[in-house]
C-alpha positions as a Markdown table, in Angstrom:
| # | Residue | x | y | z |
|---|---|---|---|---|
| 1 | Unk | 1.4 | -52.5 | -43.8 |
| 2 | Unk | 2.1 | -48.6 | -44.6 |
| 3 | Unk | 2.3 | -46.6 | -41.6 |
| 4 | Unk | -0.8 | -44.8 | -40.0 |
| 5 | Unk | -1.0 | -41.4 | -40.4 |
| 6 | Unk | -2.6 | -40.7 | -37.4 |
| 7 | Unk | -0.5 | -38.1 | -35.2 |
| 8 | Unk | 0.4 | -39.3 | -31.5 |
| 9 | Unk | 0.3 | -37.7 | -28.8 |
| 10 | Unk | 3.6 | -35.9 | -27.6 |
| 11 | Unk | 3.0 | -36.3 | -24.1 |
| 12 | Unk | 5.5 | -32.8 | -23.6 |
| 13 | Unk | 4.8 | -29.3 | -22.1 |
| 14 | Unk | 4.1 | -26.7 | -25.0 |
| 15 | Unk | 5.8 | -23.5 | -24.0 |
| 16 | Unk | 5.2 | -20.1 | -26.0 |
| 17 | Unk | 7.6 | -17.0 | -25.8 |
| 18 | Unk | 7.7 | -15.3 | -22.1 |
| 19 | Unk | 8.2 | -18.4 | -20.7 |
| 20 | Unk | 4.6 | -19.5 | -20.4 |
| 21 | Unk | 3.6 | -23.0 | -20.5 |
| 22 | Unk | -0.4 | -23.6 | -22.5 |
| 23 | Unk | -2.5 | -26.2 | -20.6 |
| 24 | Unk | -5.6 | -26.8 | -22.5 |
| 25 | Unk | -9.2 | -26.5 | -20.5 |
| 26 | Unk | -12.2 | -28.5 | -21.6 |
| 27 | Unk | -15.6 | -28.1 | -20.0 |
| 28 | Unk | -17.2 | -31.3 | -19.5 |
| 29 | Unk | -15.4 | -34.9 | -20.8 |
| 30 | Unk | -17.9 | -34.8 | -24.3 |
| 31 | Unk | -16.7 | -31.1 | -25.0 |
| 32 | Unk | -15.3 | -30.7 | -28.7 |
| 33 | Unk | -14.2 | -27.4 | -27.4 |
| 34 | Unk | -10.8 | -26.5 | -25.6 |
| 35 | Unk | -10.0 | -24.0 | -24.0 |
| 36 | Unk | -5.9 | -22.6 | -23.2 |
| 37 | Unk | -4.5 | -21.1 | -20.0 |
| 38 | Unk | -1.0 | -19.8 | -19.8 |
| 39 | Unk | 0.7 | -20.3 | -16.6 |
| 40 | Unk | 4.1 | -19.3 | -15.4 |
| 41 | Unk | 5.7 | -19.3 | -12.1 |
| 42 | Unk | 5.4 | -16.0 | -10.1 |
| 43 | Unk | 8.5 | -14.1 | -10.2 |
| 44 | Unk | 8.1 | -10.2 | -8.9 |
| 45 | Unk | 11.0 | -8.8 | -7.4 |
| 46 | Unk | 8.8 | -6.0 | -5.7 |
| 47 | Unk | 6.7 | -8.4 | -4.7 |
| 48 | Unk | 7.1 | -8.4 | -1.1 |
| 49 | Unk | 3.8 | -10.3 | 0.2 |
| 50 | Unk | 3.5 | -13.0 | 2.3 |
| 51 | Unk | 0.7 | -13.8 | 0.8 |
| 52 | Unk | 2.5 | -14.7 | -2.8 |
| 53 | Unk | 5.7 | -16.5 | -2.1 |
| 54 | Unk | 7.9 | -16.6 | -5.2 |
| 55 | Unk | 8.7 | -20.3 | -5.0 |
| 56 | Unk | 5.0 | -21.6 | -5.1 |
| 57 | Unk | 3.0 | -19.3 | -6.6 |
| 58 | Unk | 1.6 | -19.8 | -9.8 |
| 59 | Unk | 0.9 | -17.0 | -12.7 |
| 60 | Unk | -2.4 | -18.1 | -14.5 |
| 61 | Unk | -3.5 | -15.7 | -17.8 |
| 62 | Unk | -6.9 | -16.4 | -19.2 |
| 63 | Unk | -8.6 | -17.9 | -17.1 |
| 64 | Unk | -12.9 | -17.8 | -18.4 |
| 65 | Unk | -15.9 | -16.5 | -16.5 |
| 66 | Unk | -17.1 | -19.7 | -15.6 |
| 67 | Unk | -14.0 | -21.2 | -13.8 |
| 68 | Unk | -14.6 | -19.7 | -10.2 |
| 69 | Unk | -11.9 | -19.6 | -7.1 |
| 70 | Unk | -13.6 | -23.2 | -5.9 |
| 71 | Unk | -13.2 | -24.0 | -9.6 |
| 72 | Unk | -9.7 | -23.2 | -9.7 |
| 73 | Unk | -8.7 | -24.8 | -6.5 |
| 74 | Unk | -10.0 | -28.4 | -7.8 |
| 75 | Unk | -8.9 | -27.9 | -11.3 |
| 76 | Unk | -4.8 | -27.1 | -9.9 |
| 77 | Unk | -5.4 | -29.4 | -6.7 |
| 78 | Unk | -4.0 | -32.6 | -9.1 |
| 79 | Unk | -0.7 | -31.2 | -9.0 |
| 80 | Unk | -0.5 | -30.5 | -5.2 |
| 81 | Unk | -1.9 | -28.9 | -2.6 |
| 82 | Unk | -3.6 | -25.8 | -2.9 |
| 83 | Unk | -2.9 | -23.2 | 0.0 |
| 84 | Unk | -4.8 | -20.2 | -1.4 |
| 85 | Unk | -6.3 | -18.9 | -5.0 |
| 86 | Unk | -6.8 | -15.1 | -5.8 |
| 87 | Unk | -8.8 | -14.4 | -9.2 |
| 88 | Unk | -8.1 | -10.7 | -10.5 |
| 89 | Unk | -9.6 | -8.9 | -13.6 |
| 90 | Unk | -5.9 | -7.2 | -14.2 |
| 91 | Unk | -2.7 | -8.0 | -12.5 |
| 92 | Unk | -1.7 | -6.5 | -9.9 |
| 93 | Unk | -0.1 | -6.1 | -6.2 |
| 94 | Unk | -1.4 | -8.3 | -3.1 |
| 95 | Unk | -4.7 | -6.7 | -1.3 |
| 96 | Unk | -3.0 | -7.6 | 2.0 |
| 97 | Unk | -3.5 | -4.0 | 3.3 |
| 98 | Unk | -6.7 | -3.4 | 5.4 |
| 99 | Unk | -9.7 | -5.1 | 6.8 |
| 100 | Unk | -11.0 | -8.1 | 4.5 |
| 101 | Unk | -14.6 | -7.0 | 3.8 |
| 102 | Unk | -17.3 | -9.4 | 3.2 |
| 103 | Unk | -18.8 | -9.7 | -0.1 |
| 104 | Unk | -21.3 | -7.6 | 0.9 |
| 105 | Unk | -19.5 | -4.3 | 1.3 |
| 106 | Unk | -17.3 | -4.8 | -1.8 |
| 107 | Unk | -17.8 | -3.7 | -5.1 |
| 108 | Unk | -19.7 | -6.2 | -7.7 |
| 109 | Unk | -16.8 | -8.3 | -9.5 |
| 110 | Unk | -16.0 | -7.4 | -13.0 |
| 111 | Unk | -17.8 | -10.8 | -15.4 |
| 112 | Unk | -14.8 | -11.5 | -18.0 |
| 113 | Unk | -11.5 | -13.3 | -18.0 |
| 114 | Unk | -9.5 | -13.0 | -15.0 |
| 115 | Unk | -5.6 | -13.6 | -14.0 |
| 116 | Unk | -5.0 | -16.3 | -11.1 |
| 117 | Unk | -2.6 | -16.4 | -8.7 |
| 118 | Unk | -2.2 | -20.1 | -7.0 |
| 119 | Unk | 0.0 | -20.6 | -3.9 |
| 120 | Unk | 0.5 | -24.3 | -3.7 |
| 121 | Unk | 1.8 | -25.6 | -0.5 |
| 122 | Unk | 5.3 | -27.1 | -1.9 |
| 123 | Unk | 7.2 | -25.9 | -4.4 |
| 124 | Unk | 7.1 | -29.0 | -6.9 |
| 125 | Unk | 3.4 | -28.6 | -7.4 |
| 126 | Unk | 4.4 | -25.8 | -9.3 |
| 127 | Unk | 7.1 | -27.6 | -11.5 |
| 128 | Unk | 4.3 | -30.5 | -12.1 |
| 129 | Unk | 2.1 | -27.5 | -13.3 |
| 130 | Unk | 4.1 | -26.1 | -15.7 |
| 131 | Unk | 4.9 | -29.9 | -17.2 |
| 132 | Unk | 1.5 | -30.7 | -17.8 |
| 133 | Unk | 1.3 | -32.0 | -21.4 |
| 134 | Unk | -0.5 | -30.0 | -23.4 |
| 135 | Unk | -2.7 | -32.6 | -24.9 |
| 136 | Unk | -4.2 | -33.4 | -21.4 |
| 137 | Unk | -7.0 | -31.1 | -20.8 |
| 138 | Unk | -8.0 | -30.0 | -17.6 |
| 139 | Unk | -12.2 | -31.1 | -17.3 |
| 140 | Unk | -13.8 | -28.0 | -15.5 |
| 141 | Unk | -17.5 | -30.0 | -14.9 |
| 142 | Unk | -17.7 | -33.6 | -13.9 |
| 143 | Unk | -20.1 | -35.4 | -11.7 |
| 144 | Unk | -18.6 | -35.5 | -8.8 |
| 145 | Unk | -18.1 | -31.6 | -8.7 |
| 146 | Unk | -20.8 | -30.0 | -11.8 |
| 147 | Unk | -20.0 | -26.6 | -12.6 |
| 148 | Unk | -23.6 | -24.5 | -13.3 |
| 149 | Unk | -23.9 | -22.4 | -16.5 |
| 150 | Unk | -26.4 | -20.2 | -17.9 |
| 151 | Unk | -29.8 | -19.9 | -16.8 |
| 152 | Unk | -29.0 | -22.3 | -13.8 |
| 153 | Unk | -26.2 | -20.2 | -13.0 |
| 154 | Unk | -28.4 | -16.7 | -13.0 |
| 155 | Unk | -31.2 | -18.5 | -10.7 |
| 156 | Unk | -28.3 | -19.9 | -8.5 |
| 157 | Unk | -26.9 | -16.4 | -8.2 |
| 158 | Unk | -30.1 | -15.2 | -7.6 |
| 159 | Unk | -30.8 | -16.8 | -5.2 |
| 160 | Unk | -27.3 | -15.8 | -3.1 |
| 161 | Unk | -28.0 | -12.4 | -3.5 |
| 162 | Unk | -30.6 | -12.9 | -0.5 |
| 163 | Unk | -28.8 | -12.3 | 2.8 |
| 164 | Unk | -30.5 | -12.7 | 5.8 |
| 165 | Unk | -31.0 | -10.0 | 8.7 |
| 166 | Unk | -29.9 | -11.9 | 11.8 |
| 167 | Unk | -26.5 | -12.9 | 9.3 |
| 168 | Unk | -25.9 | -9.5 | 8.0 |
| 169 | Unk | -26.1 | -8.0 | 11.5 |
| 170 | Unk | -23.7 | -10.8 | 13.0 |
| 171 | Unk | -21.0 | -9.3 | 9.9 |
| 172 | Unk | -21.7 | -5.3 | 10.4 |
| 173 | Unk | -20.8 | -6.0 | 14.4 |
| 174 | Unk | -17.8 | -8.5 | 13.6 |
| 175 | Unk | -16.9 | -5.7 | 11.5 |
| 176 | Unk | -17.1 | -3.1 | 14.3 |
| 177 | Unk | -14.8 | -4.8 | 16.8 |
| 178 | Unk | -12.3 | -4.9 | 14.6 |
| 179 | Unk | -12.7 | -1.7 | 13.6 |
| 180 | Unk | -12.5 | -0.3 | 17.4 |
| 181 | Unk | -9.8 | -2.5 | 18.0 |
| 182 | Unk | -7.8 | -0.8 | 15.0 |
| 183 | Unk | -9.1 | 2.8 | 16.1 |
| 184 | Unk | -7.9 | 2.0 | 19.7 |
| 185 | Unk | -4.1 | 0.5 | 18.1 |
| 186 | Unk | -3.5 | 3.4 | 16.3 |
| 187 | Unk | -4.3 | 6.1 | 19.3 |
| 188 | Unk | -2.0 | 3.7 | 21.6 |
| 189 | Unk | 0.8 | 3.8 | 19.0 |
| 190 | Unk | 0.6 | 7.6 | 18.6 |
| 191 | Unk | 0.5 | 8.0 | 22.1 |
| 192 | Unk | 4.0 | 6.1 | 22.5 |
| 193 | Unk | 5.5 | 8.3 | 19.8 |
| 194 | Unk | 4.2 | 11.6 | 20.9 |
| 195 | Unk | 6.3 | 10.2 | 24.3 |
| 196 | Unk | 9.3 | 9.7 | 22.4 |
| 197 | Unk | 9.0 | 12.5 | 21.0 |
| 198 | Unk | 8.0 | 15.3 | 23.0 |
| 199 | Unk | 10.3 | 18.5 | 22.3 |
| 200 | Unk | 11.3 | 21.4 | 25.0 |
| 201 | Unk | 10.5 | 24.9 | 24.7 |
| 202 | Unk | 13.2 | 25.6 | 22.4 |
| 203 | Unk | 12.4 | 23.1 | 19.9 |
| 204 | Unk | 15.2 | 20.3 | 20.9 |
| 205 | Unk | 13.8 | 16.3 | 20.7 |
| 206 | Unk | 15.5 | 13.9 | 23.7 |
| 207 | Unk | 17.0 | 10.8 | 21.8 |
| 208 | Unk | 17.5 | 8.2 | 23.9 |
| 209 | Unk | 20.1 | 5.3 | 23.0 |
| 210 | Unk | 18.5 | 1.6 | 22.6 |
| 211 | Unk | 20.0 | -1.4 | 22.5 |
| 212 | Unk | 23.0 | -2.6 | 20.8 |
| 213 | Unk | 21.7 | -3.9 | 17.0 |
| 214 | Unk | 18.9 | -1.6 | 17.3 |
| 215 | Unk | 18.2 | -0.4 | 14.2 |
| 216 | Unk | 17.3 | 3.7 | 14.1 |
| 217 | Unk | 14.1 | 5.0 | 14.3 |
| 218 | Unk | 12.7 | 6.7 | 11.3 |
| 219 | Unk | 10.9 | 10.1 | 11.5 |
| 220 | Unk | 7.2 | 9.5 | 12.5 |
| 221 | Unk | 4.1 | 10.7 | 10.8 |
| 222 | Unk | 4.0 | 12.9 | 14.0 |
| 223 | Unk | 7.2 | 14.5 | 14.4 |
| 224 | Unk | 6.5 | 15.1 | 10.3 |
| 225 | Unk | 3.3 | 17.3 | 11.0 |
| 226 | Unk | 5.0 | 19.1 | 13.8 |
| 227 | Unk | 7.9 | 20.3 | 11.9 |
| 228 | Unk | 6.2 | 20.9 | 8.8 |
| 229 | Unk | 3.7 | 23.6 | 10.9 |
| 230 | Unk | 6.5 | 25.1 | 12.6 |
| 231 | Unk | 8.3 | 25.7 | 9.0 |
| 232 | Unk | 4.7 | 26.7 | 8.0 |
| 233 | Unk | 4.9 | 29.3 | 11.1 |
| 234 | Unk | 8.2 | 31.1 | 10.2 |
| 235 | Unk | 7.1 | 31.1 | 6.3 |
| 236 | Unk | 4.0 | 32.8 | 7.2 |
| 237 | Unk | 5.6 | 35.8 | 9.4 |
| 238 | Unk | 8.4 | 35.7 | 6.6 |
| 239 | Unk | 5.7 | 36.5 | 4.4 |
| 240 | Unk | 3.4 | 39.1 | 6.4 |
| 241 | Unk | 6.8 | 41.2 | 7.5 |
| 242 | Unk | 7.9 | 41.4 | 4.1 |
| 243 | Unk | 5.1 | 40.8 | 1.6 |
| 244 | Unk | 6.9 | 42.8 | -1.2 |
| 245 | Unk | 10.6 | 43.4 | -1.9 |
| 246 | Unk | 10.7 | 47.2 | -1.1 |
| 247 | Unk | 9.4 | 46.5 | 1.8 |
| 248 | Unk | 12.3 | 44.2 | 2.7 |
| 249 | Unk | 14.9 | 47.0 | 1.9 |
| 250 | Unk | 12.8 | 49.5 | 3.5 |
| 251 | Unk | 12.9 | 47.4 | 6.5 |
| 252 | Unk | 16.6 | 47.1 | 6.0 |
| 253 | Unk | 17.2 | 50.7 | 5.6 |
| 254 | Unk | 15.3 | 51.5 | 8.5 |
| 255 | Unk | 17.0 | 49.1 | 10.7 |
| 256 | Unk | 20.7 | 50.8 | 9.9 |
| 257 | Unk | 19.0 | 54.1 | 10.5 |
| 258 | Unk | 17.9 | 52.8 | 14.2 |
| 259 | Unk | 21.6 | 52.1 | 14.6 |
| 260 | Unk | 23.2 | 55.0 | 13.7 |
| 261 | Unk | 20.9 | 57.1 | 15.3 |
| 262 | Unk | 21.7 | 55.0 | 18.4 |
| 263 | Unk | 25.2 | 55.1 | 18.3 |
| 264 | Unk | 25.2 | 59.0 | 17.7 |
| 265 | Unk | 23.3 | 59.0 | 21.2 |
| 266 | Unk | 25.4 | 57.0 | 22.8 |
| 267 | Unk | 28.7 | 58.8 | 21.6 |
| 268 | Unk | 26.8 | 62.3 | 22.9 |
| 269 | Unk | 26.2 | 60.3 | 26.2 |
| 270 | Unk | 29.9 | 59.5 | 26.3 |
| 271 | Unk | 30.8 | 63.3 | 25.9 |
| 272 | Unk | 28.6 | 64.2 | 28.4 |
| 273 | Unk | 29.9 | 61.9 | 30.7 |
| 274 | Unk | 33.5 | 63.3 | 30.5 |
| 275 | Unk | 32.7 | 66.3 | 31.2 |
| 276 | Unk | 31.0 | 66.3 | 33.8 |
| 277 | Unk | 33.5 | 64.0 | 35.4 |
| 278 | Unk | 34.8 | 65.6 | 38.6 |
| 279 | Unk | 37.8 | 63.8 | 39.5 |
| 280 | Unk | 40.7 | 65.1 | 37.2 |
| 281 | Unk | 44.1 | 64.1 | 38.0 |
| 282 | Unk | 45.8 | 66.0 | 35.5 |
């Protein structure tokens, strides 16, 4: 019997240059269509985010308009638990900074191909990601979770875009607390460094010794603005005493004038002084 032609599967990861691993995406089981994702493990040295640890995080490149977070979460969620999923249109830093708005308040989100970041909960979900065969897809629409596309997707979206008023008033005052609560933070914390801080008269700062390990206690936005506006003080009068250079020398000249003049005074006083002095034992 000659031997079948027929090429088997490999059953291996397919890695391309840069280190990323291709896992190929098919939409529904009876797709003829795939689709490829590049993934690669997270590794940022400037990435200092809680929110991305380097060991479990995972880099995803590609990633189509129709694969949403929920999406992405079930897709990944066969290789481990699934902590968190950001989607970006570019890559980029964590958005840990600041109050997480509602969807509401944020800008409309760009339609294209996004980058993922995945934070699984253990580190081997990663490995197990990245040694995926490559002639496995990954099904995006099944029947126990259908993904909607085109026109069902537009009414679906639609439909979302209606908020309702006792809902949206329940966010806007959620919203406010925390925004007093922030307001009233930051007053408190400049309060306790304008206390640390306060300087005498003369300009001089108390610096009072804390614990032993203590690590020093860098210069405030405070103690900043204070010095820059006293340096902005001494510029100024710099600047309105001697606005032009001949007036500096004219000021110098004018000065060593006062002097001599002075000290011709004072020698006449001197004079005077000896002779009108009465007592003369020689």
């Amino acid at each position: 019997m000659a031997p079948s032609k027929k090429k088997h599967a490999s059953s291996k990861p397919c890695i391309i240059p840069g280190g990323f691993t291709v896992l190929s995406l098919q939409f529904s089981p009876d797709s003829a269509a795939q689709h490829q994702l590049f993934v690669k493990e997270h590794k940022v040295r400037a990435e200092k985010s809680s929110g991305r640890p380097l060991d479990r995080t995972l880099f995803v490149l590609n990633v189509p308009p129709y694969c949403s977070e929920a999406v992405v979460k079930k897709l990944f969620s066969q290789f481990g638990s699934v902590q968190s999923v950001e989607l970006r249109d570019h890559p980029g830093s964590s958005k840990e900074s600041g109050p997480k708005l509602s969807k509401f308040f944020r800008a409309a989100d760009k339609k294209g191909f996004n980058v993922g970041y995945i934070v699984f909960q253990s580190s081997a979900s990663v490995s197990a990601a990245k040694s995926h065969p490559h002639d496995v897809p990954l099904v995006v629409c099944t029947e126990l979770h259908p993904v909607r596309t085109g026109v069902q997707k537009w009414i679906q979206e639609y439909t979302q875009s209606f908020v309702q008023p006792d809902k949206l008033q329940q966010i806007v005052d959620s919203f406010m607390e925390g925004y007093d609560k922030r307001k009233e933070e930051e007053a408190e914390r400049q309060r306790k460094e304008a206390e640390q801080q306060q300087e005498d008269e003369e300009g001089w700062v108390k610096v009072t010794r804390g614990h032993k390990g203590a690590k020093a206690r860098p210069h405030t936005e405070a103690a900043n603005q204070r010095t820059l506006q006293k340096e902005m003080r001494k510029k100024k009068r710099k600047e309105l005493m001697n606005f032009y250079t001949w007036q500096h020398r004219n000021t110098q000249k004018e000065h060593i004038a006062d002097l001599r003049k002075k000290f011709e005074e004072d020698k006449q006083k001197i004079a005077l002084l000896r002779v009108q002095r009465k007592f003369r034992p020689y």
